[in-house]
């Protein structure tokens, strides 16, 4: 799958997919530190510099995926 071929520091690495009769299991890297929404709610927002860093990471990941076709 395309996600398994992705190698980029801003893209979650998927290692395997297992499917049973009742469920689908995605084996990915462990990401720690919470999610962006939790961070925003805990800190009552983000600074302009933090927003820039988040958006830069998203743009880099999307550019990498787009470059792979």
PDB file of N, CA and C in Angstrom:
ATOM      1  N   UNK A   1       0.836  -1.185   0.000  1.00  0.00           N
ATOM      2  CA  UNK A   1       0.000   0.000   0.000  1.00  0.00           C
ATOM      3  C   UNK A   1       0.876   1.242   0.000  1.00  0.00           C
ATOM      4  N   UNK A   2       0.298   2.322  -0.425  1.00  0.00           N
ATOM      5  CA  UNK A   2       1.034   3.583  -0.513  1.00  0.00           C
ATOM      6  C   UNK A   2       1.515   4.054   0.857  1.00  0.00           C
ATOM      7  N   UNK A   3       0.684   3.896   1.884  1.00  0.00           N
ATOM      8  CA  UNK A   3       1.091   4.344   3.224  1.00  0.00           C
ATOM      9  C   UNK A   3       2.289   3.564   3.758  1.00  0.00           C
ATOM     10  N   UNK A   4       2.403   2.313   3.400  1.00  0.00           N
ATOM     11  CA  UNK A   4       3.554   1.528   3.858  1.00  0.00           C
ATOM     12  C   UNK A   4       4.841   1.963   3.171  1.00  0.00           C
ATOM     13  N   UNK A   5       4.722   2.535   1.985  1.00  0.00           N
ATOM     14  CA  UNK A   5       5.905   2.987   1.240  1.00  0.00           C
ATOM     15  C   UNK A   5       6.376   4.371   1.669  1.00  0.00           C
ATOM     16  N   UNK A   6       5.564   5.094   2.423  1.00  0.00           N
ATOM     17  CA  UNK A   6       5.917   6.454   2.837  1.00  0.00           C
ATOM     18  C   UNK A   6       7.044   6.446   3.855  1.00  0.00           C
ATOM     19  N   UNK A   7       8.029   7.265   3.612  1.00  0.00           N
ATOM     20  CA  UNK A   7       9.143   7.448   4.540  1.00  0.00           C
ATOM     21  C   UNK A   7       9.361   8.948   4.693  1.00  0.00           C
ATOM     22  N   UNK A   8       8.748   9.535   5.715  1.00  0.00           N
ATOM     23  CA  UNK A   8       8.891  10.970   5.952  1.00  0.00           C
ATOM     24  C   UNK A   8       8.629  11.233   7.427  1.00  0.00           C
ATOM     25  N   UNK A   9       9.373  12.155   8.020  1.00  0.00           N
ATOM     26  CA  UNK A   9       9.255  12.395   9.457  1.00  0.00           C
ATOM     27  C   UNK A   9       7.931  13.034   9.856  1.00  0.00           C
ATOM     28  N   UNK A  10       7.145  13.539   8.917  1.00  0.00           N
ATOM     29  CA  UNK A  10       5.842  14.124   9.237  1.00  0.00           C
ATOM     30  C   UNK A  10       4.665  13.237   8.833  1.00  0.00           C
ATOM     31  N   UNK A  11       4.951  11.990   8.486  1.00  0.00           N
ATOM     32  CA  UNK A  11       3.902  11.047   8.089  1.00  0.00           C
ATOM     33  C   UNK A  11       3.993   9.810   8.972  1.00  0.00           C
ATOM     34  N   UNK A  12       2.867   9.442   9.563  1.00  0.00           N
ATOM     35  CA  UNK A  12       2.798   8.253  10.404  1.00  0.00           C
ATOM     36  C   UNK A  12       3.177   7.026   9.578  1.00  0.00           C
ATOM     37  N   UNK A  13       4.085   6.221  10.090  1.00  0.00           N
ATOM     38  CA  UNK A  13       4.540   5.019   9.381  1.00  0.00           C
ATOM     39  C   UNK A  13       3.601   3.854   9.671  1.00  0.00           C
ATOM     40  N   UNK A  14       3.041   3.288   8.612  1.00  0.00           N
ATOM     41  CA  UNK A  14       2.203   2.103   8.747  1.00  0.00           C
ATOM     42  C   UNK A  14       3.031   0.880   8.397  1.00  0.00           C
ATOM     43  N   UNK A  15       3.067  -0.096   9.296  1.00  0.00           N
ATOM     44  CA  UNK A  15       3.891  -1.286   9.096  1.00  0.00           C
ATOM     45  C   UNK A  15       3.113  -2.468   8.535  1.00  0.00           C
ATOM     46  N   UNK A  16       1.856  -2.602   8.943  1.00  0.00           N
ATOM     47  CA  UNK A  16       1.081  -3.759   8.490  1.00  0.00           C
ATOM     48  C   UNK A  16      -0.410  -3.494   8.692  1.00  0.00           C
ATOM     49  N   UNK A  17      -1.214  -4.266   7.979  1.00  0.00           N
ATOM     50  CA  UNK A  17      -2.668  -4.235   8.136  1.00  0.00           C
ATOM     51  C   UNK A  17      -3.134  -5.687   8.249  1.00  0.00           C
ATOM     52  N   UNK A  18      -3.910  -5.960   9.297  1.00  0.00           N
ATOM     53  CA  UNK A  18      -4.476  -7.287   9.490  1.00  0.00           C
ATOM     54  C   UNK A  18      -5.989  -7.157   9.505  1.00  0.00           C
ATOM     55  N   UNK A  19      -6.637  -8.021   8.758  1.00  0.00           N
ATOM     56  CA  UNK A  19      -8.099  -7.972   8.681  1.00  0.00           C
ATOM     57  C   UNK A  19      -8.676  -9.290   9.159  1.00  0.00           C
ATOM     58  N   UNK A  20      -9.646  -9.197  10.065  1.00  0.00           N
ATOM     59  CA  UNK A  20     -10.382 -10.369  10.519  1.00  0.00           C
ATOM     60  C   UNK A  20     -11.828 -10.214  10.065  1.00  0.00           C
ATOM     61  N   UNK A  21     -12.640 -11.160  10.426  1.00  0.00           N
ATOM     62  CA  UNK A  21     -14.051 -11.107  10.054  1.00  0.00           C
ATOM     63  C   UNK A  21     -14.740  -9.884  10.664  1.00  0.00           C
ATOM     64  N   UNK A  22     -14.297  -9.476  11.853  1.00  0.00           N
ATOM     65  CA  UNK A  22     -14.983  -8.409  12.585  1.00  0.00           C
ATOM     66  C   UNK A  22     -14.208  -7.108  12.725  1.00  0.00           C
ATOM     67  N   UNK A  23     -12.958  -7.074  12.333  1.00  0.00           N
ATOM     68  CA  UNK A  23     -12.154  -5.867  12.586  1.00  0.00           C
ATOM     69  C   UNK A  23     -10.999  -5.759  11.599  1.00  0.00           C
ATOM     70  N   UNK A  24     -10.485  -4.543  11.504  1.00  0.00           N
ATOM     71  CA  UNK A  24      -9.267  -4.274  10.742  1.00  0.00           C
ATOM     72  C   UNK A  24      -8.267  -3.674  11.718  1.00  0.00           C
ATOM     73  N   UNK A  25      -7.050  -4.204  11.757  1.00  0.00           N
ATOM     74  CA  UNK A  25      -6.005  -3.737  12.660  1.00  0.00           C
ATOM     75  C   UNK A  25      -4.896  -3.077  11.856  1.00  0.00           C
ATOM     76  N   UNK A  26      -4.562  -1.853  12.212  1.00  0.00           N
ATOM     77  CA  UNK A  26      -3.481  -1.115  11.570  1.00  0.00           C
ATOM     78  C   UNK A  26      -2.301  -1.088  12.526  1.00  0.00           C
ATOM     79  N   UNK A  27      -1.156  -1.561  12.085  1.00  0.00           N
ATOM     80  CA  UNK A  27       0.056  -1.572  12.905  1.00  0.00           C
ATOM     81  C   UNK A  27       0.901  -0.375  12.470  1.00  0.00           C
ATOM     82  N   UNK A  28       1.043   0.601  13.376  1.00  0.00           N
ATOM     83  CA  UNK A  28       1.762   1.832  13.074  1.00  0.00           C
ATOM     84  C   UNK A  28       2.809   2.104  14.150  1.00  0.00           C
ATOM     85  N   UNK A  29       3.634   3.109  13.897  1.00  0.00           N
ATOM     86  CA  UNK A  29       4.559   3.566  14.928  1.00  0.00           C
ATOM     87  C   UNK A  29       3.771   4.111  16.113  1.00  0.00           C
ATOM     88  N   UNK A  30       4.358   4.050  17.294  1.00  0.00           N
ATOM     89  CA  UNK A  30       3.765   4.639  18.487  1.00  0.00           C
ATOM     90  C   UNK A  30       4.097   6.125  18.506  1.00  0.00           C
ATOM     91  N   UNK A  31       3.067   6.940  18.548  1.00  0.00           N
ATOM     92  CA  UNK A  31       3.261   8.386  18.644  1.00  0.00           C
ATOM     93  C   UNK A  31       2.844   8.830  20.042  1.00  0.00           C
ATOM     94  N   UNK A  32       3.737   9.506  20.721  1.00  0.00           N
ATOM     95  CA  UNK A  32       3.447   9.967  22.070  1.00  0.00           C
ATOM     96  C   UNK A  32       3.342  11.484  22.093  1.00  0.00           C
ATOM     97  N   UNK A  33       2.722  12.008  23.117  1.00  0.00           N
ATOM     98  CA  UNK A  33       2.652  13.450  23.271  1.00  0.00           C
ATOM     99  C   UNK A  33       1.271  14.026  23.061  1.00  0.00           C
ATOM    100  N   UNK A  34       0.271  13.193  22.825  1.00  0.00           N
ATOM    101  CA  UNK A  34      -1.082  13.698  22.649  1.00  0.00           C
ATOM    102  C   UNK A  34      -1.346  14.169  21.240  1.00  0.00           C
ATOM    103  N   UNK A  35      -2.501  14.788  21.063  1.00  0.00           N
ATOM    104  CA  UNK A  35      -2.851  15.276  19.743  1.00  0.00           C
ATOM    105  C   UNK A  35      -2.948  16.795  19.745  1.00  0.00           C
ATOM    106  N   UNK A  36      -3.073  17.354  18.581  1.00  0.00           N
ATOM    107  CA  UNK A  36      -3.051  18.808  18.429  1.00  0.00           C
ATOM    108  C   UNK A  36      -4.218  19.466  19.153  1.00  0.00           C
ATOM    109  N   UNK A  37      -5.411  18.899  19.070  1.00  0.00           N
ATOM    110  CA  UNK A  37      -6.568  19.490  19.734  1.00  0.00           C
ATOM    111  C   UNK A  37      -6.371  19.532  21.250  1.00  0.00           C
ATOM    112  N   UNK A  38      -5.833  18.445  21.825  1.00  0.00           N
ATOM    113  CA  UNK A  38      -5.549  18.443  23.273  1.00  0.00           C
ATOM    114  C   UNK A  38      -4.561  19.543  23.624  1.00  0.00           C
ATOM    115  N   UNK A  39      -3.547  19.707  22.800  1.00  0.00           N
ATOM    116  CA  UNK A  39      -2.534  20.749  23.041  1.00  0.00           C
ATOM    117  C   UNK A  39      -3.157  22.138  23.007  1.00  0.00           C
ATOM    118  N   UNK A  40      -4.004  22.385  22.014  1.00  0.00           N
ATOM    119  CA  UNK A  40      -4.658  23.687  21.893  1.00  0.00           C
ATOM    120  C   UNK A  40      -5.550  23.953  23.096  1.00  0.00           C
ATOM    121  N   UNK A  41      -6.335  22.961  23.498  1.00  0.00           N
ATOM    122  CA  UNK A  41      -7.238  23.134  24.639  1.00  0.00           C
ATOM    123  C   UNK A  41      -6.488  23.319  25.950  1.00  0.00           C
ATOM    124  N   UNK A  42      -5.401  22.599  26.139  1.00  0.00           N
ATOM    125  CA  UNK A  42      -4.622  22.689  27.367  1.00  0.00           C
ATOM    126  C   UNK A  42      -3.913  24.032  27.484  1.00  0.00           C
ATOM    127  N   UNK A  43      -3.364  24.504  26.387  1.00  0.00           N
ATOM    128  CA  UNK A  43      -2.580  25.746  26.398  1.00  0.00           C
ATOM    129  C   UNK A  43      -3.422  26.975  26.077  1.00  0.00           C
ATOM    130  N   UNK A  44      -4.717  26.791  25.871  1.00  0.00           N
ATOM    131  CA  UNK A  44      -5.593  27.914  25.499  1.00  0.00           C
ATOM    132  C   UNK A  44      -5.148  28.559  24.195  1.00  0.00           C
ATOM    133  N   UNK A  45      -4.765  27.738  23.239  1.00  0.00           N
ATOM    134  CA  UNK A  45      -4.344  28.235  21.943  1.00  0.00           C
ATOM    135  C   UNK A  45      -2.872  27.991  21.686  1.00  0.00           C
ATOM    136  N   UNK A  46      -2.419  28.421  20.530  1.00  0.00           N
ATOM    137  CA  UNK A  46      -1.019  28.280  20.134  1.00  0.00           C
ATOM    138  C   UNK A  46      -0.473  29.656  19.770  1.00  0.00           C
ATOM    139  N   UNK A  47       0.819  29.807  19.917  1.00  0.00           N
ATOM    140  CA  UNK A  47       1.462  31.053  19.503  1.00  0.00           C
ATOM    141  C   UNK A  47       1.579  31.059  17.978  1.00  0.00           C
ATOM    142  N   UNK A  48       1.764  32.214  17.380  1.00  0.00           N
ATOM    143  CA  UNK A  48       1.960  32.254  15.923  1.00  0.00           C
ATOM    144  C   UNK A  48       3.127  31.370  15.463  1.00  0.00           C
ATOM    145  N   UNK A  49       4.217  31.315  16.233  1.00  0.00           N
ATOM    146  CA  UNK A  49       5.351  30.475  15.879  1.00  0.00           C
ATOM    147  C   UNK A  49       4.952  28.997  15.898  1.00  0.00           C
ATOM    148  N   UNK A  50       4.173  28.560  16.917  1.00  0.00           N
ATOM    149  CA  UNK A  50       3.727  27.165  16.997  1.00  0.00           C
ATOM    150  C   UNK A  50       2.797  26.824  15.834  1.00  0.00           C
ATOM    151  N   UNK A  51       1.906  27.752  15.490  1.00  0.00           N
ATOM    152  CA  UNK A  51       1.012  27.525  14.353  1.00  0.00           C
ATOM    153  C   UNK A  51       1.825  27.364  13.073  1.00  0.00           C
ATOM    154  N   UNK A  52       2.832  28.197  12.910  1.00  0.00           N
ATOM    155  CA  UNK A  52       3.703  28.106  11.730  1.00  0.00           C
ATOM    156  C   UNK A  52       4.380  26.745  11.662  1.00  0.00           C
ATOM    157  N   UNK A  53       4.872  26.249  12.786  1.00  0.00           N
ATOM    158  CA  UNK A  53       5.550  24.961  12.811  1.00  0.00           C
ATOM    159  C   UNK A  53       4.601  23.819  12.456  1.00  0.00           C
ATOM    160  N   UNK A  54       3.379  23.865  12.999  1.00  0.00           N
ATOM    161  CA  UNK A  54       2.385  22.830  12.690  1.00  0.00           C
ATOM    162  C   UNK A  54       2.059  22.841  11.204  1.00  0.00           C
ATOM    163  N   UNK A  55       1.765  24.014  10.670  1.00  0.00           N
ATOM    164  CA  UNK A  55       1.383  24.114   9.262  1.00  0.00           C
ATOM    165  C   UNK A  55       2.540  23.743   8.331  1.00  0.00           C
ATOM    166  N   UNK A  56       3.759  24.083   8.720  1.00  0.00           N
ATOM    167  CA  UNK A  56       4.918  23.697   7.927  1.00  0.00           C
ATOM    168  C   UNK A  56       5.047  22.176   7.874  1.00  0.00           C
ATOM    169  N   UNK A  57       4.855  21.512   9.005  1.00  0.00           N
ATOM    170  CA  UNK A  57       4.912  20.050   9.036  1.00  0.00           C
ATOM    171  C   UNK A  57       3.842  19.412   8.172  1.00  0.00           C
ATOM    172  N   UNK A  58       2.626  19.948   8.227  1.00  0.00           N
ATOM    173  CA  UNK A  58       1.538  19.430   7.393  1.00  0.00           C
ATOM    174  C   UNK A  58       1.866  19.632   5.916  1.00  0.00           C
ATOM    175  N   UNK A  59       2.326  20.820   5.572  1.00  0.00           N
ATOM    176  CA  UNK A  59       2.655  21.114   4.166  1.00  0.00           C
ATOM    177  C   UNK A  59       3.784  20.222   3.661  1.00  0.00           C
ATOM    178  N   UNK A  60       4.804  19.993   4.479  1.00  0.00           N
ATOM    179  CA  UNK A  60       5.909  19.123   4.058  1.00  0.00           C
ATOM    180  C   UNK A  60       5.430  17.698   3.841  1.00  0.00           C
ATOM    181  N   UNK A  61       4.597  17.194   4.752  1.00  0.00           N
ATOM    182  CA  UNK A  61       4.059  15.842   4.595  1.00  0.00           C
ATOM    183  C   UNK A  61       3.207  15.707   3.347  1.00  0.00           C
ATOM    184  N   UNK A  62       2.336  16.687   3.105  1.00  0.00           N
ATOM    185  CA  UNK A  62       1.497  16.668   1.908  1.00  0.00           C
ATOM    186  C   UNK A  62       2.325  16.763   0.630  1.00  0.00           C
ATOM    187  N   UNK A  63       3.347  17.604   0.639  1.00  0.00           N
ATOM    188  CA  UNK A  63       4.221  17.735  -0.534  1.00  0.00           C
ATOM    189  C   UNK A  63       4.919  16.416  -0.824  1.00  0.00           C
ATOM    190  N   UNK A  64       5.357  15.734   0.224  1.00  0.00           N
ATOM    191  CA  UNK A  64       6.019  14.425   0.042  1.00  0.00           C
ATOM    192  C   UNK A  64       5.038  13.422  -0.563  1.00  0.00           C
ATOM    193  N   UNK A  65       3.828  13.366  -0.018  1.00  0.00           N
ATOM    194  CA  UNK A  65       2.822  12.424  -0.538  1.00  0.00           C
ATOM    195  C   UNK A  65       2.465  12.765  -1.975  1.00  0.00           C
ATOM    196  N   UNK A  66       2.308  14.023  -2.285  1.00  0.00           N
ATOM    197  CA  UNK A  66       1.972  14.442  -3.643  1.00  0.00           C
ATOM    198  C   UNK A  66       3.108  14.067  -4.618  1.00  0.00           C
ATOM    199  N   UNK A  67       4.336  14.209  -4.157  1.00  0.00           N
ATOM    200  CA  UNK A  67       5.484  13.868  -4.996  1.00  0.00           C
ATOM    201  C   UNK A  67       5.584  12.390  -5.307  1.00  0.00           C
ATOM    202  N   UNK A  68       4.963  11.550  -4.480  1.00  0.00           N
ATOM    203  CA  UNK A  68       4.979  10.107  -4.712  1.00  0.00           C
ATOM    204  C   UNK A  68       3.885   9.658  -5.680  1.00  0.00           C
ATOM    205  N   UNK A  69       3.021  10.586  -6.058  1.00  0.00           N
ATOM    206  CA  UNK A  69       1.965  10.257  -7.024  1.00  0.00           C
ATOM    207  C   UNK A  69       0.700   9.938  -6.353  1.00  0.00           C
TER     208      UNK A  69
END
